[in-house]
Every structure is written in structure tokens, then in C-alpha cells.
């Protein structure tokens, strides 16, 4: 069954965005009408004319809730292909891990891959960077336990990103005006890689035969590419790091990538004529 009416959808027209709750309801019902029409056209009235199939996803994907990073569309997947968990910052809270464990326990015959997908321009990561750099400006989340929970999950990756930048470019990088943007750019892939590593550890208690491969990537909102190491420009779904040493090495690779250094004045900015510092 291959029902994908959204593939040929034109880019969203901002002028046509629903302005009221009633218009939003109408918009959603019209969308569902198009899906039904496509199903009727493709398979004579019912999506599954014979019988409702067993749920058989080949992939489990953990991604961010960001409206610009819709997982099924990113991978052009049809119904019943992906088991999707979306949460701000693609953080691995208890409920998300529980959903993934459920999928692995119930669909082990079909699941072959577990994907963690971060994305460029992630607001949750930006909030964690802001909290890390300027805790006094984190008042917006201070009184919300649930918001703090999302940010706290990501802070580990932000700290690690700061250490990687300092290790790659020296202590001066901490004063660079581009540091917040560089941190956010670097924390996204590190957050995805760390989560993939965490999932890999969680899966070690399963039989080797029932263990899907764990991979991670960053979805670039501008180009629609899913990218990864070594330069955050190569299209890839990268296997989860095997140990903490690999995570450290990844942090350094990413810190030296053009995707990250383009934010740093120290390397590319107003002193672009000066030779770039040698990575240390
Ligand atoms: Zn996000």
C-alpha cells in the first residue's frame, strides 16, 4: 500500500494559514478529505480493502516536534513504515523511551533501524544554549518543571559542545560574539549523537538478533538534507557512537566543521584576512 497524497503538496502559502480556530478545523478536515480522496482513488474506497494490516514499521524514529521537520515527509515514508516519536529537542524522556521500548517489543519482526533526528535551527536547543550561557535569562523556563525537563536533557550536549569548541580553538572562543550560534549549531548533532548512544546502551539488554541498528542525523531545514559526520554537510545516517571517546572525537570534528566555524569571528569574521588559528 502506497498512499502518500502529501508528496506533491505545494509549499505552504502563509496567506492561506487559518486565522481562527474554526478555520483551523476546516483546514484539517479539508486535508483529511484530500487523504480520503487519494485513498479512494488508489484502492477503490478503502485504504486496506482486505483487512487492517498488522503494524509493521521498519524504522523507529525519534525527532523534534518542530513543525518544519515532519519525519514522515522528510523520509517520504508511507503509512505503516515508520513508528514515530516526536518531542521538543528530540530528548529521550521516560515516556519517549517507553514508546520506543514498546515498538521494539511489539514490532521486532519488522523494525530494522532506530533513527534519532535533530534539526538545524532547533528552538529547544537554542533555549538550552541560552540557559547555559546566561542562566539569569532563563526565567521563562524557571517556573515550568516540564519546560525545564526538556532543556535539562539538552544541557549535557550544550556543555559538551562548549568543551569541544574550547578544545578545538582555545579559550578565546568563549568570548567570541558568534559563540551562541556556534554552540547551537554544534549542540544539535551532539544532542542527536548522545541520544543515539544512550539508546544503543539501552538496547544492549536485548538479544543481538532482536537489536535494530541505531543511527542519527541532523535534518537541515534549508536544504532538506539529512547530514552527519565528519563535516555536517555529508548526507548520512550515521551509526550511534560506540563509546564516550567516540563522542568526544565527534565533538571535535563538528567543532572544526564549516557549519560551526562560519559563526565564529575568531575564524571567519571581521579578521577574515588573518590566518585562521590552527586547530589544537
Ligand atoms: Zn527542534
XYZ file of C-alpha atoms and ligand atoms in Angstrom:
281
model
C 0.000 0.000 0.000
C 1.456 3.310 -1.007
C -0.788 6.206 -0.012
C 1.223 9.422 0.053
C -1.012 12.287 -1.024
C 1.303 14.796 0.647
C 4.318 14.183 -1.534
C 3.165 16.514 -4.268
C 1.781 19.110 -1.906
C 2.781 22.652 -2.939
C 4.813 24.763 -0.478
C 2.680 26.183 2.277
C 1.094 29.545 1.455
C 1.403 31.806 4.536
C -1.565 33.848 3.317
C -3.750 30.738 3.456
C -2.945 29.927 7.094
C -6.074 29.510 9.238
C -6.702 32.698 11.209
C -9.253 31.312 13.660
C -9.852 28.006 15.471
C -12.865 27.378 13.204
C -10.735 27.964 10.120
C -8.112 25.604 11.531
C -10.762 22.903 11.992
C -11.917 23.467 8.422
C -8.326 23.311 7.178
C -7.704 19.991 8.911
C -10.971 18.439 7.732
C -10.244 19.551 4.161
C -6.808 17.940 4.438
C -8.303 14.704 5.691
C -10.764 14.899 2.798
C -7.855 15.006 0.347
C -6.262 11.993 2.035
C -9.554 10.077 1.812
C -9.948 11.048 -1.829
C -6.425 9.803 -2.580
C -7.121 6.542 -0.770
C -10.369 6.033 -2.672
C -8.663 6.782 -5.929
C -5.760 4.426 -5.245
C -7.568 1.468 -3.755
C -11.231 1.597 -4.563
C -12.712 3.082 -1.450
C -10.643 1.711 1.409
C -7.056 2.170 2.389
C -6.852 -1.509 3.315
C -9.596 -3.312 1.363
C -8.768 -6.818 2.556
C -8.103 -6.370 6.261
C -6.390 -3.923 8.532
C -2.733 -4.919 8.327
C -0.584 -5.653 11.318
C 1.520 -2.693 12.353
C 4.915 -3.368 10.773
C 7.214 -0.352 10.807
C 10.721 -0.979 9.523
C 12.020 2.084 11.338
C 11.529 3.750 14.706
C 12.323 7.462 14.588
C 12.803 9.913 17.446
C 12.622 13.504 16.212
C 11.779 17.030 17.277
C 8.226 18.435 17.335
C 9.321 21.364 15.159
C 6.638 21.914 12.503
C 9.336 22.314 9.855
C 10.815 18.864 10.469
C 7.951 16.398 9.860
C 9.549 12.971 9.980
C 7.335 11.057 7.549
C 7.700 13.820 4.971
C 11.450 14.131 5.490
C 11.850 10.450 4.602
C 8.919 10.286 2.167
C 7.501 7.393 4.172
C 4.115 5.756 3.678
C 1.733 4.672 6.447
C 2.964 1.647 8.395
C 6.617 2.256 7.561
C 7.772 4.392 10.486
C 6.947 4.346 14.184
C 7.410 7.992 15.087
C 8.128 9.651 18.442
C 8.310 13.444 18.348
C 9.174 15.657 21.282
C 10.779 19.103 21.523
C 14.549 18.767 21.176
C 14.196 15.008 20.403
C 15.024 14.388 24.064
C 14.849 10.889 25.476
C 12.479 11.281 28.425
C 10.848 8.307 30.131
C 7.700 8.367 28.005
C 9.687 8.579 24.773
C 11.931 5.728 25.818
C 8.820 3.781 26.854
C 7.279 4.329 23.404
C 10.471 3.136 21.719
C 10.670 0.095 24.005
C 7.046 -0.671 23.168
C 7.835 -0.574 19.448
C 10.885 -2.796 19.827
C 8.972 -5.286 21.967
C 5.961 -5.492 19.660
C 7.383 -4.990 16.179
C 10.719 -6.751 16.453
C 9.908 -8.811 13.363
C 9.832 -5.701 11.205
C 11.941 -2.997 12.906
C 15.436 -2.856 11.437
C 16.552 0.675 12.281
C 16.243 3.180 15.097
C 16.854 6.780 13.993
C 17.458 9.862 16.152
C 16.981 13.012 14.102
C 17.889 16.502 15.273
C 17.475 19.529 13.036
C 19.138 22.839 12.339
C 17.574 25.900 13.929
C 16.122 23.876 16.823
C 14.330 26.159 19.293
C 14.693 23.698 22.169
C 18.457 23.546 21.656
C 18.590 27.352 21.388
C 16.760 27.594 24.741
C 19.281 25.224 26.307
C 22.164 27.282 24.897
C 20.641 30.452 26.321
C 20.201 28.772 29.709
C 23.804 27.567 29.634
C 25.294 30.932 28.663
C 23.044 33.159 30.717
C 21.061 31.375 33.434
C 19.547 34.677 34.584
C 17.823 34.945 31.214
C 16.221 31.558 31.643
C 13.337 32.968 33.690
C 10.913 31.839 31.009
C 11.503 28.226 31.930
C 12.356 28.652 35.610
C 8.817 28.116 36.820
C 7.820 25.336 34.468
C 9.028 21.924 35.556
C 8.060 20.433 32.202
C 9.920 23.046 30.141
C 12.953 22.723 32.426
C 12.874 18.989 31.851
C 13.268 19.440 28.076
C 16.080 21.968 28.498
C 17.874 19.898 31.146
C 18.054 16.926 28.787
C 19.819 19.085 26.193
C 22.199 20.891 28.555
C 24.592 17.924 28.581
C 25.071 18.294 24.825
C 25.495 22.072 25.140
C 28.191 21.670 27.807
C 29.922 19.114 25.666
C 29.690 21.452 22.647
C 31.328 24.261 24.653
C 34.155 21.943 25.726
C 34.665 20.775 22.133
C 34.873 24.345 20.836
C 37.338 25.309 23.549
C 39.439 22.228 22.898
C 39.443 22.822 19.132
C 40.034 26.580 19.092
C 41.350 27.562 22.526
C 39.859 29.575 25.377
C 39.381 32.756 23.311
C 36.466 31.111 21.546
C 34.391 31.523 24.720
C 34.452 35.316 24.215
C 33.618 35.143 20.506
C 30.400 37.006 19.636
C 29.442 34.086 17.436
C 29.736 31.617 20.308
C 25.962 31.288 20.985
C 25.227 30.480 17.333
C 28.209 28.125 17.090
C 27.135 26.387 20.290
C 23.592 25.920 19.000
C 24.882 24.596 15.660
C 27.204 22.138 17.392
C 24.840 21.081 20.181
C 22.233 19.814 17.681
C 24.354 16.967 16.242
C 25.898 16.243 19.634
C 22.450 16.008 21.209
C 21.372 13.567 18.482
C 24.596 11.535 18.750
C 24.403 11.381 22.553
C 20.781 10.256 22.431
C 21.662 7.605 19.858
C 24.488 6.415 22.129
C 22.100 6.300 25.077
C 19.631 4.235 23.026
C 22.405 1.927 21.940
C 23.192 1.265 25.613
C 19.508 0.709 26.380
C 19.312 -1.872 23.600
C 22.261 -3.881 24.821
C 19.994 -5.878 27.076
C 18.087 -7.202 24.037
C 19.206 -10.315 22.171
C 21.671 -9.354 19.461
C 19.289 -10.742 16.826
C 16.432 -8.540 18.044
C 18.572 -5.403 18.240
C 17.999 -2.869 15.469
C 20.875 -0.678 14.373
C 20.811 2.782 15.959
C 21.710 5.752 13.744
C 21.438 9.523 13.990
C 21.362 12.545 11.711
C 20.662 16.268 11.531
C 17.925 17.450 9.192
C 18.976 20.699 7.526
C 15.835 22.811 7.292
C 17.215 24.842 4.385
C 18.307 22.042 2.087
C 16.075 19.148 3.313
C 19.234 17.019 3.551
C 19.900 14.677 6.463
C 23.557 15.160 7.296
C 26.207 13.880 9.674
C 29.938 13.432 10.263
C 32.575 14.356 9.551
C 31.542 17.814 8.388
C 27.782 18.111 8.964
C 27.491 18.502 5.188
C 27.619 14.845 4.116
C 24.288 13.115 3.566
C 24.281 10.270 6.062
C 22.502 8.265 8.698
C 25.457 7.629 10.986
C 25.762 4.660 13.373
C 25.467 5.630 17.047
C 28.811 6.218 18.790
C 30.225 3.067 20.372
C 31.725 4.724 23.442
C 32.271 8.109 25.131
C 35.653 8.505 23.403
C 33.902 8.441 20.031
C 31.509 11.134 21.264
C 34.451 13.330 22.242
C 36.044 12.818 18.815
C 32.746 13.676 17.126
C 32.522 16.889 19.157
C 35.956 17.920 17.889
C 35.116 17.035 14.283
C 31.911 19.045 14.417
C 33.651 21.969 16.166
C 36.086 22.176 13.217
C 33.365 21.910 10.545
C 32.492 24.897 8.372
C 28.876 24.531 9.528
C 30.038 25.575 13.014
C 33.070 27.800 12.341
C 31.099 30.028 9.937
C 29.566 31.551 13.085
C 32.882 32.392 14.735
C 34.518 35.780 14.147
C 37.686 34.271 15.556
C 37.909 32.109 12.457
C 35.815 33.673 9.723
C 34.668 37.070 10.939
C 35.924 40.637 10.647
C 39.516 39.405 10.674
C 38.972 37.053 7.748
C 42.225 38.214 6.153
C 44.202 36.958 9.109
C 45.249 33.313 9.004
C 42.778 31.039 10.758
C 44.023 29.586 14.023
C 45.350 26.065 13.757
C 43.079 23.545 15.468
C 44.666 22.459 18.723
Zn 13.651 21.330 17.378
